[in-house]
Short mmCIF file of N, CA and C in Angstrom, two decimals:
data_model
loop_
_atom_site.label_atom_id
_atom_site.label_comp_id
_atom_site.label_asym_id
_atom_site.label_seq_id
_atom_site.Cartn_x
_atom_site.Cartn_y
_atom_site.Cartn_z
N MET F 199 -10.17 55.41 115.27
CA MET F 199 -10.32 55.36 113.80
C MET F 199 -8.83 56.30 113.41
N ARG F 200 -8.28 55.83 112.42
CA ARG F 200 -6.74 56.39 111.77
C ARG F 200 -7.30 57.32 110.75
N SER F 201 -6.60 58.62 110.66
CA SER F 201 -6.79 59.40 109.56
C SER F 201 -5.75 59.23 108.62
N TYR F 202 -6.27 59.63 107.35
CA TYR F 202 -5.28 59.37 106.21
C TYR F 202 -5.15 60.89 105.52
N ARG F 203 -4.20 61.13 105.12
CA ARG F 203 -4.08 62.46 104.40
C ARG F 203 -3.40 62.05 103.08
N LYS F 204 -3.51 63.03 102.36
CA LYS F 204 -3.10 62.78 100.84
C LYS F 204 -1.47 63.12 101.12
N VAL F 205 -0.59 62.01 100.38
CA VAL F 205 0.76 62.21 100.42
C VAL F 205 1.23 62.65 98.95
N CYS F 206 2.05 63.61 99.13
CA CYS F 206 2.80 64.06 97.65
C CYS F 206 3.74 62.83 97.29
N PHE F 207 3.45 62.41 95.82
CA PHE F 207 4.34 61.10 95.70
C PHE F 207 5.24 61.52 94.57
N MET F 208 6.48 61.87 95.25
CA MET F 208 7.43 62.35 94.35
C MET F 208 8.72 61.38 94.19
N ARG F 209 9.03 61.32 93.01
CA ARG F 209 10.55 60.61 92.61
C ARG F 209 11.50 61.14 92.04
N ILE F 210 12.68 60.70 92.30
CA ILE F 210 13.97 61.43 91.73
C ILE F 210 14.61 60.46 90.86
N GLY F 211 15.22 60.86 89.60
CA GLY F 211 15.89 59.99 88.66
C GLY F 211 17.32 60.74 88.37
N ILE F 212 18.14 59.94 87.96
CA ILE F 212 19.44 60.29 87.46
C ILE F 212 19.71 59.85 86.02
N GLY F 213 20.33 60.68 85.19
CA GLY F 213 20.66 60.15 84.06
C GLY F 213 22.12 60.53 83.50
N TYR F 214 22.73 59.75 82.83
CA TYR F 214 24.22 60.18 82.60
C TYR F 214 24.29 59.44 80.91
N ASP F 215 25.01 60.25 79.94
CA ASP F 215 25.47 59.98 78.87
C ASP F 215 26.61 60.46 78.48
N LEU F 216 27.34 59.66 77.39
CA LEU F 216 28.84 60.04 76.86
C LEU F 216 28.60 59.70 75.37
N HIS F 217 29.30 60.45 74.63
CA HIS F 217 29.49 60.14 73.31
C HIS F 217 30.75 60.75 72.69
N ARG F 218 31.51 59.89 71.94
CA ARG F 218 32.67 60.15 71.19
C ARG F 218 32.34 61.60 70.16
N LEU F 219 33.34 62.26 70.27
CA LEU F 219 33.40 63.37 69.20
C LEU F 219 34.09 63.07 67.96
N VAL F 220 33.24 63.01 66.60
CA VAL F 220 33.94 62.64 65.55
C VAL F 220 33.91 63.72 64.38
N GLU F 221 34.70 63.62 63.40
CA GLU F 221 34.47 64.43 62.09
C GLU F 221 33.09 64.11 61.22
N GLY F 222 32.67 64.87 60.62
CA GLY F 222 31.56 64.52 59.62
C GLY F 222 30.17 64.48 60.27
N ARG F 223 30.01 64.97 61.49
CA ARG F 223 28.70 64.96 62.35
C ARG F 223 28.39 66.29 62.79
N ALA F 224 27.00 66.60 62.87
CA ALA F 224 26.74 67.96 63.37
C ALA F 224 26.98 67.72 64.98
N LEU F 225 27.17 68.99 65.66
CA LEU F 225 27.12 68.80 67.15
C LEU F 225 25.66 69.46 67.78
N ILE F 226 24.98 68.61 68.06
CA ILE F 226 23.70 68.98 68.74
C ILE F 226 23.62 68.66 70.22
N LEU F 227 23.44 69.76 71.02
CA LEU F 227 23.31 69.83 72.42
C LEU F 227 21.93 70.36 72.73
N GLY F 228 21.20 69.55 73.71
CA GLY F 228 19.93 70.35 74.16
C GLY F 228 19.10 70.88 72.91
N GLY F 229 19.20 70.10 71.69
CA GLY F 229 18.37 70.41 70.73
C GLY F 229 18.72 71.48 69.87
N VAL F 230 20.14 72.13 70.18
CA VAL F 230 20.48 73.18 69.56
C VAL F 230 22.10 72.80 68.84
N LYS F 231 21.98 73.22 67.43
CA LYS F 231 23.12 73.00 66.69
C LYS F 231 24.27 73.94 66.99
N ILE F 232 25.44 73.30 67.49
CA ILE F 232 26.58 74.24 67.88
C ILE F 232 27.47 74.15 66.81
N PRO F 233 27.99 75.25 66.52
CA PRO F 233 29.11 75.27 65.27
C PRO F 233 30.44 74.83 65.97
N TYR F 234 30.97 73.65 65.45
CA TYR F 234 32.05 73.11 65.91
C TYR F 234 32.54 72.17 64.56
N GLU F 235 33.73 71.79 64.87
CA GLU F 235 34.39 70.93 63.72
C GLU F 235 34.12 69.64 63.69
N LYS F 236 33.43 69.02 64.88
CA LYS F 236 33.23 67.72 65.33
C LYS F 236 31.96 67.59 65.85
N GLY F 237 31.25 66.39 65.62
CA GLY F 237 29.95 66.18 66.26
C GLY F 237 29.87 64.97 66.87
N LEU F 238 28.72 64.45 67.58
CA LEU F 238 28.78 63.37 68.49
C LEU F 238 28.40 62.22 67.67
N MET F 239 29.22 60.95 67.94
CA MET F 239 28.73 59.89 67.28
C MET F 239 27.72 58.97 67.80
N GLY F 240 26.70 58.54 67.27
CA GLY F 240 25.65 57.97 67.87
C GLY F 240 24.46 57.41 66.81
N HIS F 241 23.76 56.25 67.06
CA HIS F 241 22.64 55.88 66.16
C HIS F 241 21.78 57.13 66.02
N SER F 242 21.18 58.05 66.92
CA SER F 242 20.39 58.95 66.78
C SER F 242 21.42 60.27 66.53
N ASP F 243 20.79 61.54 66.86
CA ASP F 243 21.79 62.71 66.57
C ASP F 243 22.70 62.65 67.86
N ALA F 244 22.78 61.94 68.74
CA ALA F 244 23.63 61.73 69.87
C ALA F 244 23.73 62.83 70.62
N ASP F 245 22.72 63.47 71.05
CA ASP F 245 22.65 64.68 71.89
C ASP F 245 22.52 64.14 73.42
N VAL F 246 23.94 64.06 73.92
CA VAL F 246 24.03 63.60 75.27
C VAL F 246 23.28 64.42 76.24
N LEU F 247 22.87 65.45 76.13
CA LEU F 247 22.24 66.13 77.32
C LEU F 247 20.84 65.67 77.16
N VAL F 248 19.98 65.56 76.10
CA VAL F 248 18.68 65.15 75.96
C VAL F 248 18.66 63.78 76.28
N HIS F 249 19.83 62.95 75.84
CA HIS F 249 19.72 61.39 76.38
C HIS F 249 19.75 61.45 77.93
N ALA F 250 20.69 62.17 78.50
CA ALA F 250 20.89 62.17 80.19
C ALA F 250 19.32 62.51 80.70
N ILE F 251 18.88 63.59 80.04
CA ILE F 251 17.33 64.15 80.64
C ILE F 251 16.42 62.92 80.48
N ILE F 252 16.39 62.15 79.42
CA ILE F 252 15.47 61.01 79.02
C ILE F 252 15.76 59.93 80.21
N ASP F 253 16.87 59.53 80.33
CA ASP F 253 17.16 58.55 81.14
C ASP F 253 16.88 59.01 82.78
N ALA F 254 17.08 60.18 83.29
CA ALA F 254 16.68 60.63 84.38
C ALA F 254 15.07 60.35 84.51
N LEU F 255 14.38 60.94 83.46
CA LEU F 255 12.94 60.89 83.53
C LEU F 255 12.30 59.43 83.67
N LEU F 256 12.97 58.79 82.71
CA LEU F 256 12.44 57.26 82.77
C LEU F 256 13.12 56.44 84.20
N GLY F 257 14.25 56.91 84.69
CA GLY F 257 14.51 56.14 85.83
C GLY F 257 13.73 56.53 87.14
N ALA F 258 13.31 57.95 87.16
CA ALA F 258 12.40 58.37 87.92
C ALA F 258 10.94 57.80 88.24
N MET F 259 10.49 57.45 86.83
CA MET F 259 9.41 56.56 86.79
C MET F 259 9.30 55.10 87.13
N GLY F 260 10.79 54.56 87.15
CA GLY F 260 10.83 53.32 87.35
C GLY F 260 10.81 52.43 86.01
N GLU F 261 11.05 53.05 85.14
CA GLU F 261 10.79 52.44 83.74
C GLU F 261 12.40 52.04 83.24
N LYS F 262 12.44 51.30 82.16
CA LYS F 262 13.66 50.82 81.80
C LYS F 262 14.57 51.92 81.10
N ASP F 263 15.69 51.91 80.62
CA ASP F 263 16.46 52.81 80.19
C ASP F 263 16.28 53.32 78.66
N ILE F 264 16.91 54.17 78.42
CA ILE F 264 16.78 54.80 76.95
C ILE F 264 17.07 53.85 75.71
N GLY F 265 18.04 52.85 76.10
CA GLY F 265 18.22 52.04 75.01
C GLY F 265 17.38 50.88 74.89
N THR F 266 16.43 50.66 75.89
CA THR F 266 15.60 49.82 76.10
C THR F 266 14.23 50.41 75.52
N HIS F 267 14.07 51.61 75.37
CA HIS F 267 12.80 52.36 74.85
C HIS F 267 13.12 52.47 73.56
N PHE F 268 14.26 52.91 73.06
CA PHE F 268 14.62 53.37 71.73
C PHE F 268 16.07 52.82 71.52
N PRO F 269 15.98 51.50 71.25
CA PRO F 269 17.15 50.67 70.89
C PRO F 269 17.69 50.95 69.63
N ASP F 270 19.32 51.05 69.63
CA ASP F 270 20.10 51.30 68.30
C ASP F 270 19.94 50.09 67.56
N SER F 271 19.25 49.12 67.76
CA SER F 271 18.88 47.84 66.59
C SER F 271 17.68 48.12 65.94
N ASP F 272 17.05 49.28 66.10
CA ASP F 272 15.66 49.75 65.35
C ASP F 272 16.04 50.79 64.50
N MET F 273 16.20 50.62 63.45
CA MET F 273 16.51 51.51 62.20
C MET F 273 15.59 52.66 62.11
N SER F 274 14.30 52.73 62.76
CA SER F 274 13.33 53.83 62.93
C SER F 274 13.92 55.02 63.76
N PHE F 275 15.00 54.69 64.54
CA PHE F 275 15.79 55.69 65.39
C PHE F 275 17.01 56.27 64.86
N LYS F 276 17.31 55.77 63.79
CA LYS F 276 18.79 55.94 62.92
C LYS F 276 18.45 57.57 62.77
N ASP F 277 19.46 58.08 63.08
CA ASP F 277 19.71 59.70 63.11
C ASP F 277 18.44 60.60 63.13
N ILE F 278 17.68 60.11 64.21
CA ILE F 278 16.56 60.58 64.77
C ILE F 278 17.07 61.98 65.58
N SER F 279 16.34 62.93 65.69
CA SER F 279 16.42 63.90 66.76
C SER F 279 16.24 63.46 67.95
N SER F 280 17.15 63.70 68.83
CA SER F 280 16.76 63.28 70.33
C SER F 280 15.46 63.93 70.99
N MET F 281 14.97 65.23 70.33
CA MET F 281 13.93 66.09 70.77
C MET F 281 12.54 64.98 70.48
N VAL F 282 12.55 64.31 69.39
CA VAL F 282 11.59 63.52 69.12
C VAL F 282 11.50 62.22 70.08
N LEU F 283 12.52 62.03 70.50
CA LEU F 283 12.65 60.74 71.54
C LEU F 283 12.32 61.60 73.10
N LEU F 284 12.59 62.87 73.18
CA LEU F 284 12.06 63.22 74.59
C LEU F 284 10.65 63.64 74.48
N GLN F 285 10.03 63.79 73.22
CA GLN F 285 8.61 64.09 73.13
C GLN F 285 8.16 62.44 73.49
N LYS F 286 8.44 61.50 72.80
CA LYS F 286 7.93 60.31 73.32
C LYS F 286 8.07 59.58 74.55
N THR F 287 9.18 60.26 75.46
CA THR F 287 9.11 59.97 76.76
C THR F 287 8.23 60.88 77.44
N MET F 288 8.25 62.06 77.13
CA MET F 288 7.02 62.86 77.71
C MET F 288 5.73 62.25 77.65
N GLN F 289 5.54 61.62 76.71
CA GLN F 289 4.16 60.67 76.36
C GLN F 289 4.14 59.74 77.31
N ILE F 290 5.19 58.99 77.81
CA ILE F 290 5.00 57.92 78.57
C ILE F 290 4.95 58.38 80.14
N MET F 291 5.60 59.64 80.22
CA MET F 291 5.16 60.29 81.67
C MET F 291 3.87 60.63 81.77
N GLU F 292 3.20 61.27 80.70
CA GLU F 292 1.60 61.81 80.63
C GLU F 292 1.03 60.52 80.96
N ASN F 293 1.29 59.28 80.13
CA ASN F 293 0.39 57.93 80.40
C ASN F 293 0.55 57.52 81.70
N ASN F 294 1.61 57.67 82.62
CA ASN F 294 2.03 57.22 83.70
C ASN F 294 1.50 58.25 84.96
N GLY F 295 0.80 59.37 84.35
CA GLY F 295 0.60 60.32 85.49
C GLY F 295 1.38 61.03 86.13
N TYR F 296 2.66 61.45 85.41
CA TYR F 296 3.67 62.20 86.10
C TYR F 296 3.76 63.48 85.49
N LYS F 297 4.37 64.14 86.28
CA LYS F 297 4.86 65.59 85.71
C LYS F 297 6.35 66.01 86.34
N ILE F 298 7.05 66.85 85.58
CA ILE F 298 8.25 67.37 86.07
C ILE F 298 8.11 68.30 87.23
N VAL F 299 8.94 68.26 88.16
CA VAL F 299 9.18 69.29 89.07
C VAL F 299 10.22 70.31 88.77
N ASN F 300 11.39 69.64 88.42
CA ASN F 300 12.62 70.36 88.07
C ASN F 300 13.40 69.35 87.65
N ILE F 301 14.46 70.12 86.78
CA ILE F 301 15.75 69.38 86.22
C ILE F 301 17.07 70.07 86.38
N ASP F 302 18.00 69.28 86.83
CA ASP F 302 19.25 69.84 87.15
C ASP F 302 20.41 68.90 86.34
N SER F 303 20.99 69.72 85.35
CA SER F 303 21.88 69.07 84.42
C SER F 303 23.26 69.51 84.17
N ASN F 304 24.18 68.87 83.76
CA ASN F 304 25.54 69.40 83.68
C ASN F 304 25.97 68.74 82.07
N ILE F 305 26.47 69.45 81.39
CA ILE F 305 27.18 69.04 80.24
C ILE F 305 28.76 69.08 80.31
N ILE F 306 29.46 68.20 80.42
CA ILE F 306 30.83 68.13 80.46
C ILE F 306 31.62 67.97 79.07
N CYS F 307 32.23 69.18 79.05
CA CYS F 307 32.82 69.33 77.38
C CYS F 307 33.99 70.31 77.64
N GLN F 308 35.11 69.97 76.93
CA GLN F 308 36.42 70.61 77.08
C GLN F 308 36.24 71.85 76.01
N LYS F 309 35.99 71.34 74.73
CA LYS F 309 35.52 72.46 73.71
C LYS F 309 34.33 71.88 73.08
N PRO F 310 33.51 72.72 72.28
CA PRO F 310 33.71 74.20 72.30
C PRO F 310 33.14 74.56 73.61
N LYS F 311 33.25 76.09 73.84
CA LYS F 311 32.65 76.94 74.72
C LYS F 311 31.02 76.80 74.54
N LEU F 312 30.43 76.45 75.86
CA LEU F 312 29.01 76.21 75.61
C LEU F 312 28.05 77.38 76.08
N MET F 313 28.69 78.29 76.99
CA MET F 313 27.87 79.31 77.50
C MET F 313 26.82 80.07 76.74
N PRO F 314 27.60 80.33 75.64
CA PRO F 314 26.57 81.41 74.74
C PRO F 314 25.51 80.48 74.16
N TYR F 315 25.28 79.11 74.23
CA TYR F 315 24.42 78.43 73.84
C TYR F 315 23.26 77.84 74.82
N ILE F 316 23.55 78.10 76.10
CA ILE F 316 22.81 77.48 77.18
C ILE F 316 21.33 78.10 77.27
N ASP F 317 21.19 79.36 77.10
CA ASP F 317 19.90 79.85 77.00
C ASP F 317 18.88 79.30 75.88
N LYS F 318 19.74 79.05 74.80
CA LYS F 318 18.93 78.68 73.63
C LYS F 318 18.57 77.21 73.87
N MET F 319 19.24 76.33 74.54
CA MET F 319 18.89 75.16 74.95
C MET F 319 17.65 74.97 75.93
N LYS F 320 17.74 75.94 77.02
CA LYS F 320 16.60 76.02 77.83
C LYS F 320 15.47 76.42 77.17
N GLU F 321 15.52 77.34 76.30
CA GLU F 321 14.36 77.77 75.59
C GLU F 321 13.75 76.75 74.60
N LYS F 322 14.45 75.78 74.15
CA LYS F 322 14.22 74.62 73.45
C LYS F 322 13.57 73.49 74.10
N LEU F 323 14.11 73.40 75.40
CA LEU F 323 13.77 72.32 76.05
C LEU F 323 12.79 72.45 77.03
N ALA F 324 12.54 73.61 77.62
CA ALA F 324 11.56 74.01 78.70
C ALA F 324 10.03 73.70 78.22
N PRO F 325 9.54 74.14 77.13
CA PRO F 325 8.34 73.75 76.49
C PRO F 325 8.03 72.40 76.31
N LEU F 326 9.05 71.71 76.06
CA LEU F 326 8.82 70.25 75.54
C LEU F 326 8.72 69.52 76.95
N LEU F 327 9.40 69.96 78.07
CA LEU F 327 9.24 69.39 79.33
C LEU F 327 8.26 69.77 80.17
N ASN F 328 7.53 70.85 79.43
CA ASN F 328 6.36 71.47 80.47
C ASN F 328 6.79 72.10 81.55
N LEU F 329 7.98 72.77 81.62
CA LEU F 329 8.69 73.29 82.70
C LEU F 329 8.83 74.97 82.47
N ASP F 330 8.42 75.74 83.44
CA ASP F 330 8.93 77.11 83.59
C ASP F 330 10.64 77.05 83.34
N ILE F 331 11.41 77.72 82.64
CA ILE F 331 12.46 77.85 82.24
C ILE F 331 13.29 77.85 83.65
N MET F 332 12.87 78.62 84.73
CA MET F 332 13.43 78.64 85.90
C MET F 332 13.69 77.20 86.72
N SER F 333 12.81 76.42 86.21
CA SER F 333 12.78 74.94 86.85
C SER F 333 13.67 73.98 86.03
N LEU F 334 14.54 74.55 85.03
CA LEU F 334 15.25 73.69 84.36
C LEU F 334 16.85 74.64 84.26
N SER F 335 17.96 73.66 84.79
CA SER F 335 19.13 74.06 85.08
C SER F 335 20.09 73.50 84.05
N ILE F 336 20.92 74.21 83.36
CA ILE F 336 21.89 73.42 82.61
C ILE F 336 23.24 74.42 82.69
N LYS F 337 24.11 73.33 83.14
CA LYS F 337 25.45 73.88 83.37
C LYS F 337 26.57 73.47 82.55
N ALA F 338 27.43 74.10 81.99
CA ALA F 338 28.48 73.61 81.29
C ALA F 338 29.85 73.73 82.28
N LYS F 339 30.37 72.28 82.18
CA LYS F 339 31.79 72.22 83.08
C LYS F 339 32.66 71.83 81.97
N THR F 340 34.01 71.52 82.32
CA THR F 340 35.15 70.68 81.94
C THR F 340 35.56 69.88 82.83
N ASN F 341 36.39 69.11 81.99
CA ASN F 341 37.10 68.02 82.72
C ASN F 341 38.50 68.48 83.10
N GLU F 342 38.89 69.59 83.00
CA GLU F 342 40.43 70.16 83.23
C GLU F 342 41.39 69.45 82.64
N GLY F 343 41.16 68.72 81.45
CA GLY F 343 42.14 68.26 80.72
C GLY F 343 42.47 66.65 81.09
N GLN F 344 41.49 66.13 81.94
CA GLN F 344 41.57 64.78 82.29
C GLN F 344 40.47 64.06 81.52
N ASP F 345 40.99 62.55 81.22
CA ASP F 345 40.14 61.64 80.69
C ASP F 345 39.36 61.96 79.08
N SER F 346 38.88 60.98 78.48
CA SER F 346 38.53 61.35 77.23
C SER F 346 37.54 62.75 76.91
N VAL F 347 37.06 63.07 78.09
CA VAL F 347 36.20 64.32 77.91
C VAL F 347 37.22 65.59 77.97
N GLY F 348 38.24 65.45 79.02
CA GLY F 348 39.22 66.59 79.14
C GLY F 348 40.08 66.73 77.86
N GLU F 349 40.33 65.70 77.38
CA GLU F 349 41.27 65.66 76.14
C GLU F 349 40.46 65.87 74.89
N GLY F 350 39.08 66.35 74.74
CA GLY F 350 38.48 66.69 73.80
C GLY F 350 38.13 65.57 72.80
N ASN F 351 37.97 64.52 73.23
CA ASN F 351 37.41 63.22 72.50
C ASN F 351 36.02 62.84 72.51
N SER F 352 35.40 63.36 73.68
CA SER F 352 33.91 63.16 74.02
C SER F 352 33.38 64.11 74.68
N ILE F 353 32.00 64.06 75.00
CA ILE F 353 31.23 65.00 75.63
C ILE F 353 30.32 64.02 76.25
N ALA F 354 30.13 64.41 77.65
CA ALA F 354 29.29 63.90 78.52
C ALA F 354 28.42 64.52 79.08
N SER F 355 27.14 63.98 79.58
CA SER F 355 26.17 64.97 80.42
C SER F 355 25.44 64.05 81.67
N GLN F 356 25.12 64.72 82.52
CA GLN F 356 24.57 64.45 83.99
C GLN F 356 23.31 64.81 84.12
N CYS F 357 22.13 64.36 84.65
CA CYS F 357 20.91 65.02 84.90
C CYS F 357 20.43 64.50 86.21
N VAL F 358 19.61 65.08 86.97
CA VAL F 358 18.80 64.72 88.16
C VAL F 358 17.60 65.36 87.87
N CYS F 359 16.26 64.78 88.20
CA CYS F 359 15.20 65.22 87.78
C CYS F 359 14.32 64.83 89.25
N LEU F 360 13.37 65.57 89.34
CA LEU F 360 12.39 65.45 90.59
C LEU F 360 11.01 65.32 89.62
N ILE F 361 10.25 64.35 89.77
CA ILE F 361 9.03 64.16 89.29
C ILE F 361 7.87 63.93 90.44
N GLU F 362 6.69 64.31 90.05
CA GLU F 362 5.54 63.95 90.84
C GLU F 362 4.31 63.40 90.08
N LYS F 363 3.69 62.59 90.94
CA LYS F 363 2.38 62.02 90.60
C LYS F 363 1.36 63.07 90.41
N VAL F 364 0.86 62.92 89.34
CA VAL F 364 -0.47 64.15 89.35
C VAL F 364 -1.86 63.75 89.31
#
């Protein structure tokens, strides 16, 4: 007779987002308003960190991407806070029986300097993600003057997450 044991069902997801910097918009990253002369262009508030997290979570669940779930053709998402989209994504996770184990992310930005805001981002995001703050990593990087990010024309973010079936 074969013996079976419970297997921990874990999945990894990766997310990426990039938006142009433009005048006349607020700069929102990780749900935190950052004082700066430009903000990110997008249908929602264009929070690249939250968008990368959402895509990583959706990918880990085997779901379609953020644009499928929250399309820019839907006016109900116009100028919406990405934190609301993250709440909706967390509901999808709950409905599918998943929880987050940890998240590791990068924000790639030449200016402004983000280090003073990282802890605030973690404090805003961790409760929404049902995570201990130590299970959420947010790092600020530059592109050393290279490409549109390095020239200060855009900001990008990358995210990797580990989720498990509960």
